[in-house]
Coordinates of C-alpha atoms (C1' of nucleotides) in Angstrom, one line a residue:
Chain Q
X235 CA -27.6 -16.6 -14.5
X236 CA -25.1 -16.5 -11.3
X237 CA -26.4 -15.7 -8.2
X238 CA -25.7 -12.2 -6.6
X239 CA -22.4 -11.9 -5.4
X240 CA -22.1 -11.7 -1.4
X241 CA -18.8 -11.0 0.0
X242 CA -17.7 -10.3 3.1
X243 CA -15.0 -8.7 5.4
X244 CA -14.5 -10.6 8.6
X245 CA -11.9 -8.6 11.0
X246 CA -11.0 -9.7 14.4
X247 CA -11.1 -7.1 16.8
X248 CA -7.7 -7.8 18.3
X249 CA -6.0 -4.7 17.1
X250 CA -6.7 -1.5 15.2
X251 CA -7.7 -1.8 11.7
X252 CA -4.4 -2.0 9.7
X253 CA -3.7 -1.3 6.2
X254 CA -3.4 -4.9 5.3
X255 CA -6.4 -5.6 6.6
X256 CA -7.9 -2.6 4.8
X257 CA -6.4 -3.9 1.3
X258 CA -8.7 -6.9 1.8
X259 CA -11.7 -5.0 3.0
X260 CA -11.3 -3.0 -0.1
X261 CA -11.0 -5.8 -2.8
X262 CA -14.1 -7.3 -1.2
X263 CA -16.0 -3.8 -1.1
X264 CA -14.9 -3.1 -4.8
X265 CA -16.2 -6.7 -6.1
X266 CA -19.5 -6.0 -4.4
X267 CA -20.2 -2.4 -5.5
X268 CA -19.0 -3.5 -9.1
X269 CA -21.4 -6.5 -9.4
X270 CA -24.3 -4.7 -7.7
X271 CA -23.9 -7.5 -4.8
X272 CA -23.5 -7.2 -1.0
X273 CA -20.5 -6.3 1.3
X274 CA -21.1 -7.9 4.7
X275 CA -19.2 -7.5 7.8
X276 CA -18.6 -10.3 10.6
X277 CA -16.9 -9.5 13.6
X278 CA -15.0 -12.4 14.7
X279 CA -15.0 -11.8 18.1
X280 CA -14.8 -15.2 19.9
X281 CA -11.6 -15.0 21.6
X282 CA -12.9 -13.4 24.7
X283 CA -9.4 -13.0 26.0
X284 CA -7.8 -10.8 23.4
X285 CA -11.2 -9.0 22.4
X286 CA -11.7 -5.5 23.2
X287 CA -15.0 -3.5 22.4
X288 CA -13.2 -0.4 21.4
X289 CA -11.4 -2.2 18.5
X290 CA -14.7 -2.9 17.1
X291 CA -15.5 0.7 17.4
X292 CA -12.1 1.2 15.6
X293 CA -12.6 -1.2 12.7
X294 CA -16.1 0.1 11.9
X295 CA -15.0 4.0 12.2
X296 CA -11.9 3.4 10.0
X297 CA -14.0 1.4 7.4
X298 CA -16.5 4.3 7.4
X299 CA -13.6 6.8 7.0
X300 CA -12.3 5.0 4.0
X301 CA -15.6 5.0 2.7
X302 CA -16.0 1.2 2.6
X303 CA -19.6 1.2 3.8
X304 CA -21.1 -2.2 4.6
X305 CA -24.6 -3.7 3.8
X306 CA -26.7 -4.6 6.8
X307 CA -26.0 -5.0 10.4
X308 CA -22.6 -6.2 11.0
X309 CA -23.0 -9.8 12.5
X310 CA -21.0 -10.6 15.7
X311 CA -19.7 -14.1 15.6
X312 CA -19.7 -14.4 19.2
X313 CA -23.5 -14.3 19.2
X314 CA -23.5 -17.4 16.7
X315 CA -22.1 -19.9 19.4
X316 CA -25.1 -22.2 19.4
X317 CA -25.2 -22.3 15.6
X318 CA -21.3 -23.4 15.8
X319 CA -22.1 -26.0 18.5
X320 CA -25.1 -27.5 16.3
X321 CA -22.8 -27.7 13.3
X322 CA -20.1 -29.3 15.3
X323 CA -22.5 -31.6 16.7
X324 CA -23.6 -32.7 13.1
X325 CA -20.1 -33.6 12.5
X326 CA -19.8 -35.7 15.6
X327 CA -23.0 -37.3 14.7
X328 CA -21.5 -38.1 11.1
X329 CA -18.6 -39.3 12.4
X330 CA -16.6 -37.1 10.6
X331 CA -14.7 -36.5 13.8
X332 CA -13.0 -38.3 16.8
X333 CA -12.1 -37.3 20.2
X334 CA -8.7 -36.9 21.3
X335 CA -7.3 -36.7 25.1
X336 CA -3.6 -35.7 23.5
X337 CA -2.1 -32.8 25.1
X338 CA 0.2 -30.6 23.0
X339 CA 3.1 -31.5 25.1
X340 CA 2.7 -35.2 24.4
X341 CA 2.0 -34.6 20.8
X342 CA 5.4 -32.5 20.5
X343 CA 7.2 -35.2 22.6
X344 CA 5.9 -38.0 19.8
X345 CA 6.6 -35.7 16.9
X346 CA 10.3 -35.2 18.4
X347 CA 10.9 -38.5 18.7
X348 CA 9.4 -39.6 15.3
X349 CA 12.1 -37.1 13.7
X350 CA 10.5 -33.5 14.2
X351 CA 7.8 -33.2 12.1
X352 CA 5.1 -30.9 13.4
X353 CA 1.4 -31.6 13.1
X354 CA -0.7 -33.9 14.8
X355 CA 0.2 -37.6 14.4
X356 CA -3.4 -39.2 14.4
X357 CA -2.6 -41.1 17.6
X358 CA -6.3 -41.0 19.0
X359 CA -7.7 -41.4 15.4
X360 CA -8.8 -45.1 15.7
X361 CA -8.8 -45.0 19.9
X362 CA -12.7 -44.6 19.7
X363 CA -12.6 -42.5 22.7
X364 CA -16.0 -40.9 24.1
X365 CA -16.7 -37.1 24.2
X366 CA -15.5 -36.0 27.4
X367 CA -14.2 -33.0 29.5
X368 CA -10.6 -32.1 28.4
X369 CA -11.2 -34.1 25.0
X370 CA -10.9 -32.3 21.8
X371 CA -12.8 -33.2 18.8
X372 CA -10.5 -33.6 15.6
X373 CA -11.4 -33.7 12.0
X374 CA -10.5 -37.2 10.4
X375 CA -9.1 -35.9 7.1
X376 CA -8.9 -38.2 4.5
X377 CA -5.6 -39.9 3.7
X378 CA -5.8 -40.0 0.1
X379 CA -7.0 -37.8 -2.8
X380 CA -6.6 -33.9 -2.8
X381 CA -8.5 -30.9 -2.0
X382 CA -8.2 -27.9 -4.2
X383 CA -10.1 -25.1 -5.5
X384 CA -9.8 -22.1 -8.1
X385 CA -8.5 -19.3 -7.2
X386 CA -9.2 -16.0 -8.8
X387 CA -5.8 -14.5 -8.0
X388 CA -3.7 -17.5 -8.0
X389 CA -5.2 -20.3 -10.4
X390 CA -5.8 -24.0 -9.5
X391 CA -4.3 -24.7 -5.8
X392 CA -4.5 -28.2 -4.2
X393 CA -3.2 -30.0 -1.5
X394 CA -2.8 -33.7 -0.5
X395 CA -5.1 -34.8 2.1
X396 CA -2.3 -36.8 3.4
X397 CA -0.4 -33.8 4.3
X398 CA -3.4 -32.3 6.1
X399 CA -3.4 -33.2 10.0
X400 CA -6.3 -34.3 11.8
X401 CA -7.1 -30.5 12.9
X402 CA -9.0 -29.4 15.9
X403 CA -12.6 -28.4 15.7
X404 CA -13.8 -28.5 19.0
X405 CA -11.7 -27.5 22.0
X406 CA -11.3 -29.4 25.3
X407 CA -14.1 -27.2 26.9
X408 CA -16.2 -28.1 23.9
X409 CA -15.8 -24.4 22.1
X410 CA -15.5 -24.4 18.5
X411 CA -12.3 -23.4 16.9
X412 CA -12.1 -20.1 14.3
X413 CA -12.0 -22.5 11.4
X414 CA -15.2 -23.9 12.0
X415 CA -16.9 -20.8 12.9
X416 CA -15.5 -19.1 10.2
X417 CA -16.4 -21.8 7.3
X418 CA -19.7 -22.2 8.6
X419 CA -20.6 -18.3 9.1
X420 CA -19.3 -18.2 5.5
X421 CA -21.8 -20.8 4.2
X422 CA -24.6 -19.9 6.4
X423 CA -24.3 -15.9 5.3
X424 CA -24.4 -17.3 1.7
X425 CA -20.9 -16.2 0.7
X426 CA -20.2 -16.4 -2.9
X427 CA -16.8 -15.1 -2.9
X428 CA -14.1 -15.7 -0.2
X429 CA -11.9 -12.6 -0.6
X430 CA -8.9 -12.7 1.9
X431 CA -5.1 -12.5 2.6
X432 CA -2.7 -14.9 1.1
X433 CA -2.1 -16.1 4.9
X434 CA -5.4 -18.1 4.6
X435 CA -4.5 -20.3 1.8
X436 CA -3.2 -22.9 3.6
X437 CA -6.2 -23.3 5.8
X438 CA -8.5 -23.4 3.1
X439 CA -8.1 -27.1 2.2
X440 CA -9.5 -27.5 5.8
X441 CA -12.1 -25.1 5.5
X442 CA -13.4 -27.0 2.3
X443 CA -13.3 -30.2 4.0
X444 CA -15.4 -29.0 6.8
X445 CA -17.8 -27.7 4.4
X446 CA -18.0 -30.9 2.8
X447 CA -18.5 -32.8 6.4
X448 CA -21.4 -30.4 6.9
X449 CA -23.1 -31.1 4.0
X450 CA -22.8 -27.2 3.1
X451 CA -22.0 -26.0 -0.6
X452 CA -18.7 -24.7 -1.2
X453 CA -18.3 -20.8 -2.1
X454 CA -18.5 -20.5 -5.8
X455 CA -14.8 -18.6 -5.7
X456 CA -11.8 -17.9 -3.6
X457 CA -9.6 -15.1 -4.0
X458 CA -6.5 -14.8 -1.9
X459 CA -5.1 -11.3 -2.2
X460 CA -1.0 -10.8 -1.9
X461 CA 0.2 -9.8 1.4
X462 CA 1.4 -6.3 1.9
X463 CA 5.3 -6.3 3.1
X464 CA 7.7 -3.9 4.5
X465 CA 11.2 -3.0 2.8
X466 CA 12.4 -6.2 4.6
X467 CA 9.7 -8.1 2.4
X468 CA 8.0 -9.4 5.5
X469 CA 4.4 -9.3 6.2
X470 CA 3.6 -6.0 7.6
X471 CA 3.5 -6.2 11.1
X472 CA 1.7 -4.2 14.1
X473 CA 4.8 -4.2 15.9
X474 CA 7.5 -2.8 13.6
X475 CA 5.4 -1.3 10.8
X476 CA 3.5 1.6 10.3
X477 CA 0.1 -0.2 10.0
X478 CA -2.5 1.6 12.0
X479 CA -5.4 3.3 9.6
X480 CA -6.1 5.5 12.3
X481 CA -2.3 7.0 12.4
X482 CA -2.3 7.5 8.6
X483 CA -5.7 9.6 9.1
X484 CA -4.0 11.5 12.0
X485 CA -1.1 12.1 9.8
X486 CA -3.5 14.1 7.2
X487 CA -3.9 11.4 4.7
X488 CA -7.2 11.5 2.7
X489 CA -9.2 8.5 3.0
X490 CA -9.5 8.6 -1.0
X491 CA -5.8 8.7 -1.4
X492 CA -5.6 5.7 0.9
X493 CA -8.0 3.9 -0.8
X494 CA -6.9 4.6 -4.3
X495 CA -3.0 3.9 -3.1
X496 CA -4.3 0.4 -1.7
X497 CA -6.1 -0.5 -4.8
X498 CA -2.9 -0.1 -6.7
X499 CA -1.0 -2.6 -4.5
X500 CA -1.5 -5.9 -6.4
X501 CA -3.2 -4.3 -9.4
X502 CA -3.0 -1.5 -11.8
X503 CA -5.4 -0.4 -14.5
X504 CA -4.3 -1.2 -17.9
X505 CA -4.8 2.2 -19.3
X506 CA -2.0 3.5 -16.8
X507 CA -4.0 6.0 -15.0
X508 CA -3.0 5.4 -11.4
X509 CA -4.7 8.3 -9.6
X510 CA -8.4 8.5 -10.4
X511 CA -12.0 8.7 -9.0
X512 CA -13.1 5.6 -7.1
X513 CA -15.9 5.0 -9.4
X514 CA -13.6 4.5 -12.0
X515 CA -11.7 2.0 -10.0
X516 CA -14.9 0.3 -9.3
X517 CA -15.5 -0.4 -12.9
X518 CA -12.3 -1.6 -13.8
X519 CA -11.1 -3.6 -10.7
X520 CA -10.9 -7.4 -11.4
X521 CA -9.7 -10.0 -9.1
X522 CA -8.3 -12.1 -12.1
X523 CA -6.0 -9.1 -12.7
X524 CA -4.7 -9.0 -9.3
X525 CA -1.0 -10.1 -9.1
X526 CA -0.1 -13.0 -6.6
X527 CA 3.0 -11.7 -5.6
X528 CA 3.7 -9.8 -2.4
X529 CA 3.6 -6.0 -2.7
X530 CA 5.7 -3.3 -0.8
X531 CA 3.7 -0.7 1.2
X532 CA 5.5 2.5 -0.3
X533 CA 4.7 5.7 1.9
X534 CA 6.3 7.8 -0.8
X535 CA 3.9 6.6 -3.3
X536 CA 1.2 7.1 -0.8
X537 CA 2.3 10.7 -0.4
X538 CA 2.2 11.3 -3.9
X539 CA -1.3 10.2 -4.3
X540 CA -2.3 11.9 -1.2
X541 CA -1.0 15.3 -2.7
X542 CA -2.5 14.7 -6.0
X543 CA -6.0 14.2 -4.0
X544 CA -5.3 17.2 -2.0
X545 CA -4.8 19.6 -5.1
X546 CA -7.7 18.1 -6.7
X547 CA -10.0 19.2 -3.8
X548 CA -12.3 22.3 -4.4
X549 CA -10.9 25.0 -2.1
X550 CA -13.8 25.2 0.2
X551 CA -13.3 21.3 0.5
X552 CA -9.7 21.7 0.9
X553 CA -10.4 24.3 3.9
X554 CA -12.9 22.0 5.6
X555 CA -10.5 18.8 5.5
X556 CA -7.6 20.9 6.6
X557 CA -9.7 22.4 10.0
X558 CA -9.2 19.4 12.4
X559 CA -5.4 19.7 11.8
X560 CA -5.3 23.4 12.5
X561 CA -4.1 24.1 16.1
X562 CA -4.7 27.4 16.5
X563 CA -8.4 27.5 16.0
X564 CA -10.0 30.1 14.1
X565 CA -7.1 32.5 13.7
X566 CA -5.5 29.3 11.8
X567 CA -8.6 28.9 9.6
X568 CA -8.7 32.5 9.0
X569 CA -5.0 32.7 7.8
X570 CA -5.2 29.4 5.8
X571 CA -8.4 30.9 3.9
X572 CA -6.4 33.7 3.2
X573 CA -3.6 31.8 1.5
X574 CA -5.8 28.6 0.6
X575 CA -4.7 28.2 -3.1
X576 CA -1.1 28.6 -2.4
X577 CA -0.9 26.3 0.7
X578 CA -3.0 23.8 -0.9
X579 CA -0.7 23.2 -3.8
X580 CA 2.4 22.9 -1.5
X581 CA 1.3 20.4 1.1
X582 CA 1.9 16.3 0.6
X583 CA -0.8 16.1 3.9
X584 CA -3.2 17.8 5.8
X585 CA -0.9 17.9 8.6
X586 CA 1.6 20.2 7.1
X587 CA -0.7 22.8 6.5
X588 CA -0.7 24.3 9.9
X589 CA 3.4 24.7 10.0
X590 CA 2.9 26.6 6.7
X591 CA 0.5 29.2 8.1
X592 CA 1.7 29.2 11.5
X593 CA 3.9 32.5 11.3
X594 CA 0.2 34.2 10.4
X595 CA -1.2 33.3 13.7
X596 CA 1.8 33.4 16.3
X597 CA 3.1 36.5 17.9
X598 CA 6.7 35.6 17.1
X599 CA 7.4 33.2 14.4
X600 CA 9.6 30.7 15.4
X601 CA 13.0 31.1 13.7
X602 CA 14.5 27.8 12.2
X603 CA 18.0 27.7 12.7
X604 CA 18.9 26.3 9.3
X605 CA 16.9 28.7 7.5
X606 CA 18.8 31.5 9.6
X607 CA 21.9 30.2 8.7
X608 CA 21.2 30.1 5.0
X609 CA 19.6 33.6 4.7
X610 CA 21.0 35.7 7.3
X611 CA 24.4 34.5 8.4
X612 CA 25.7 33.3 5.2
X613 CA 23.4 35.7 3.1
X614 CA 24.8 38.8 1.0
X615 CA 24.0 42.4 2.0
X616 CA 21.4 41.1 4.5
X617 CA 21.4 44.5 6.6
X618 CA 21.4 46.8 3.7
X619 CA 18.5 44.5 2.2
X620 CA 16.4 44.6 5.4
X621 CA 17.2 48.6 5.7
X622 CA 16.1 49.1 2.2
X623 CA 12.9 46.9 2.4
X624 CA 11.8 48.5 5.5
X625 CA 12.0 51.6 4.0
X626 CA 10.4 50.7 0.9
X627 CA 7.4 49.2 2.6
X628 CA 7.0 51.8 5.0
X629 CA 6.4 54.2 1.8
X630 CA 3.5 52.0 0.8
X631 CA 0.3 53.5 2.2
X632 CA -2.5 50.8 3.4
X633 CA -4.2 51.0 0.2
X634 CA -1.2 49.9 -1.6
X635 CA -0.7 47.0 0.9
X636 CA -1.1 44.2 -2.0
X637 CA 1.0 41.8 -3.5
X638 CA 1.9 43.9 -6.8
X639 CA 2.9 47.1 -4.8
X640 CA 4.9 44.8 -2.4
X641 CA 6.7 43.2 -5.0
X642 CA 7.9 46.2 -6.7
X643 CA 8.9 47.5 -3.2
X644 CA 11.1 44.7 -2.3
X645 CA 12.5 44.7 -5.8
X646 CA 13.4 48.2 -5.2
X647 CA 14.9 47.2 -2.1
X648 CA 17.1 44.7 -3.8
X649 CA 18.4 46.8 -6.2
X650 CA 19.3 49.5 -3.4
X651 CA 21.1 46.5 -1.7
X652 CA 23.3 45.8 -4.7
X653 CA 21.5 42.4 -5.2
X654 CA 21.1 42.7 -9.0
X655 CA 21.4 40.2 -11.7
X656 CA 23.4 40.6 -14.9
X657 CA 20.7 42.8 -16.4
X658 CA 21.0 45.0 -13.6
X659 CA 17.5 43.8 -12.3
X660 CA 16.5 42.8 -8.9
X661 CA 18.1 39.4 -8.0
X662 CA 14.7 38.3 -6.4
X663 CA 16.1 34.6 -5.5
X664 CA 18.7 36.2 -3.1
X665 CA 17.0 39.3 -2.1
X666 CA 14.0 37.7 -0.7
X667 CA 15.6 35.0 1.5
X668 CA 16.4 37.4 4.6
X669 CA 12.9 38.8 4.1
X670 CA 11.3 35.6 4.2
X671 CA 13.2 34.5 7.2
X672 CA 12.3 37.7 8.8
X673 CA 8.6 37.2 8.7
X674 CA 8.1 33.5 8.8
X675 CA 11.4 32.4 10.4
X676 CA 11.9 29.7 7.4
X677 CA 13.1 29.8 4.0
X678 CA 10.4 28.0 2.6
X679 CA 6.7 28.8 2.5
X680 CA 4.0 30.2 0.5
X681 CA 4.5 33.0 -2.3
X682 CA 6.0 36.2 -0.5
X683 CA 4.1 38.9 -1.5
X684 CA 1.1 37.3 -0.8
X685 CA 2.3 36.0 2.6
X686 CA 3.3 39.9 3.1
X687 CA 0.0 41.0 2.2
X688 CA -1.8 38.9 4.5
X689 CA 0.5 39.4 7.6
X690 CA -0.2 43.1 7.5
X691 CA 1.9 46.2 7.6
X692 CA 2.3 46.5 11.2
X693 CA 3.4 43.0 11.8
X694 CA 5.7 42.9 8.6
X695 CA 7.5 45.7 9.5
X696 CA 7.8 44.9 13.3
X697 CA 9.3 41.6 12.4
X698 CA 11.5 43.2 9.8
X699 CA 13.0 45.5 12.1
X700 CA 13.3 43.0 15.1
X701 CA 15.3 41.0 12.5
X702 CA 17.5 43.9 11.4
X703 CA 18.2 44.5 15.2
X704 CA 19.6 41.2 15.7
X705 CA 22.0 41.8 13.2
X706 CA 23.5 44.6 15.3
Chain C
rG187 C1' 12.0 -30.0 8.1
rC188 C1' 7.3 -30.6 5.7
rC189 C1' 3.2 -28.0 2.6
rC190 C1' 1.7 -23.9 -0.4
rC191 C1' 2.4 -19.7 -2.9
rC192 C1' 5.7 -15.8 -5.6
rA193 C1' 9.6 -14.3 -9.1
rU194 C1' 9.5 -7.5 -15.2
rC195 C1' 13.7 -1.1 -13.4
rG196 C1' 15.2 0.4 -6.4
rU197 C1' 9.3 0.4 -5.8
rC198 C1' 4.3 -0.2 -7.5
rC199 C1' 2.0 -1.7 -12.0
rA200 C1' 1.4 -2.8 -17.9
rG201 C1' 2.9 -7.0 -20.9
rC202 C1' -1.2 -12.5 -21.3
rG203 C1' 3.6 -16.3 -28.4
rG204 C1' 5.4 -12.0 -32.9
rC205 C1' 3.3 -5.0 -32.6
rC206 C1' 9.4 -5.3 -26.8
rU207 C1' 15.0 -1.4 -29.2
rA208 C1' 10.3 -4.1 -22.9
rG209 C1' 5.7 0.9 -21.5
rG210 C1' 3.8 3.9 -17.3
rA211 C1' 3.9 5.6 -12.5
rC212 C1' 6.6 6.7 -7.6
rG213 C1' 11.5 7.8 -6.0
rC214 C1' 16.3 9.7 -7.5
rC215 C1' 19.4 12.9 -11.0
rU216 C1' 19.7 16.9 -15.0
rC217 C1' 17.6 21.0 -17.3
rC218 C1' 13.7 24.6 -18.2
rC219 C1' 9.9 27.8 -15.7
rU220 C1' 10.5 30.7 -11.4
rU221 C1' 10.6 35.4 -5.3
rU222 C1' 11.3 30.2 -1.7
rC223 C1' 9.1 25.8 -2.0
rA224 C1' 5.8 23.3 -4.8
rA225 C1' 3.1 22.4 -9.1
rG226 C1' 4.2 22.2 -14.4
rG227 C1' 7.2 21.0 -18.7
rA228 C1' 11.9 18.5 -21.4
rG229 C1' 15.3 14.9 -20.1
rG230 C1' 18.2 10.6 -17.8
rU231 C1' 18.9 6.4 -14.4
rA232 C1' 17.0 1.4 -14.0
rA233 C1' 14.4 -4.6 -15.1
rC234 C1' 12.4 -9.6 -17.8
rA235 C1' 16.6 -14.3 -11.6
rC236 C1' 19.3 -18.3 -13.9
rG237 C1' 19.2 -23.3 -16.7
rG238 C1' 17.0 -26.3 -19.9
rG239 C1' 13.0 -27.4 -23.1
rU240 C1' 8.2 -26.4 -26.5
rU241 C1' 7.9 -23.3 -31.0
rC242 C1' 9.5 -20.5 -37.4
rG243 C1' 9.4 -17.1 -33.0
rA244 C1' 9.2 -16.7 -25.6
rA245 C1' 9.3 -11.5 -20.8
rU246 C1' 5.0 -14.3 -22.2
rC247 C1' 3.7 -22.0 -22.3
rC248 C1' 6.4 -26.4 -19.7
rC249 C1' 10.4 -28.4 -16.1
rG250 C1' 14.3 -27.8 -13.2
rU251 C1' 17.6 -24.6 -9.9
rU252 C1' 17.9 -20.5 -6.9
rG253 C1' 15.9 -16.8 -4.2
rG254 C1' 12.1 -14.6 -1.6
rG255 C1' 7.5 -15.1 1.1
rG256 C1' 3.3 -17.6 3.8
rG257 C1' 1.4 -21.5 6.9
rU258 C1' 2.6 -25.1 10.2
rG259 C1' -2.1 -23.5 17.6
rC260 C1' -7.3 -26.8 22.0
rC261 C1' -5.4 -17.9 18.4
rA262 C1' -8.2 -15.3 14.9

RNA sequence: GCCCCCAUCGUCCAGCGGCCUAGGACGCCUCCCUUUCAAGGAGGUAACACGGGUUCGAAUCCCGUUGGGGGUGCCA
């Protein structure tokens, strides 16, 4: 029997949570949930310079939004300095490290003279320098042999030790570097599976050597997830790409859509069903089945998944989710409620809800220029159609202000205006254009009869007259 | 430069030696349905990077080439 799985997500709060980290966090979470293991959180906040407390809040908030609930209290790496210092002392005592007083300028200069190869050249390796201010401790990497591991997504990976430079473990000021804190904490927290991005592959042999030097056991498994890339096939970057998780939330994406889509990058269920409940993904997800090649973060497909998830929502749930995106408060909410299913089926994001119902809320619908041109300027028999529609709708009494009678009225108006098809019936595809623009300002929107019903007799007729008036 | 990784439609996946005339999804295009837009239905477009092996048989295994990516800090 193997020990229970313990995984961790270890973000450094130097930026907002982005979709790439979300991808790694999700993989960790899925493995924990499917094995009954634990998903731990460790905030790697040792870089006081770049750290910002509010970014920690953002990371936690986004994980919660995504539904990736962690187990236990988040661990703050900055509070574990003593442990790291003790570990470093152990390395010093064991002779696993040596001290070095080279400045990076000196190292670079020597490398340049030696033919431009980067990395530390081992200058101080045998100088026997004592510890002292400004002197960094470097790990004495083996000159021979290889260091490797079995990667759940990539298979066997190994590096020649000779290619590993004597990397810094303690800075000149005595503080431990990331790699030491990271490897030590993983071991100390009992992490069994280290699941992270591909960008950590190259530092893994050093991580392993460090654990060996510390006498700590290695994790039972590693999994290096494929990087998420942009259309140029470059690693997603904060600077040029749309990567902020919070931005996606603000743009009306559902967390379940984001999580489902993220799971699909690098992995796919063998039955081909891509959009499905998270519980099913938990059951089917296997690190062994994850692709090692980089995956393009495709917003179009994300939008598709989002639309599917929105349509799958029970109506009351849809209304609740859309609520924060409504800009006219109660009025918007009431308007949306009256056309809920019609709107729900038509939006790809929650941010698209408000524009679709705004005509019901504002006094004057904003007229979309392209729509006006298409349906009014270039429309046929527009004046006749509007006149006839006004006449037929005026004839409806309040009790008859319902979709069915309204449809009949507009159909009759179409016939009056001469907008008929080959069989002499109303040509609604043409006829509804001017009416739609008159009441909503746009050529697209929820079904017309329902829209008119909700808009109400008075406002509908007023808008039709105003539009008719503009024609002169 | 060096090290490591990767390589199936435009994109994301399926395929794990014969079931492949290479399948699904997104996108795009056409048609149907239809009051617009969606949704739905029916089609279409489009890929195993290349060259050598291994094998009776290779998209699947091996080697090389080419191409792409990542790493290369006293950042995390």
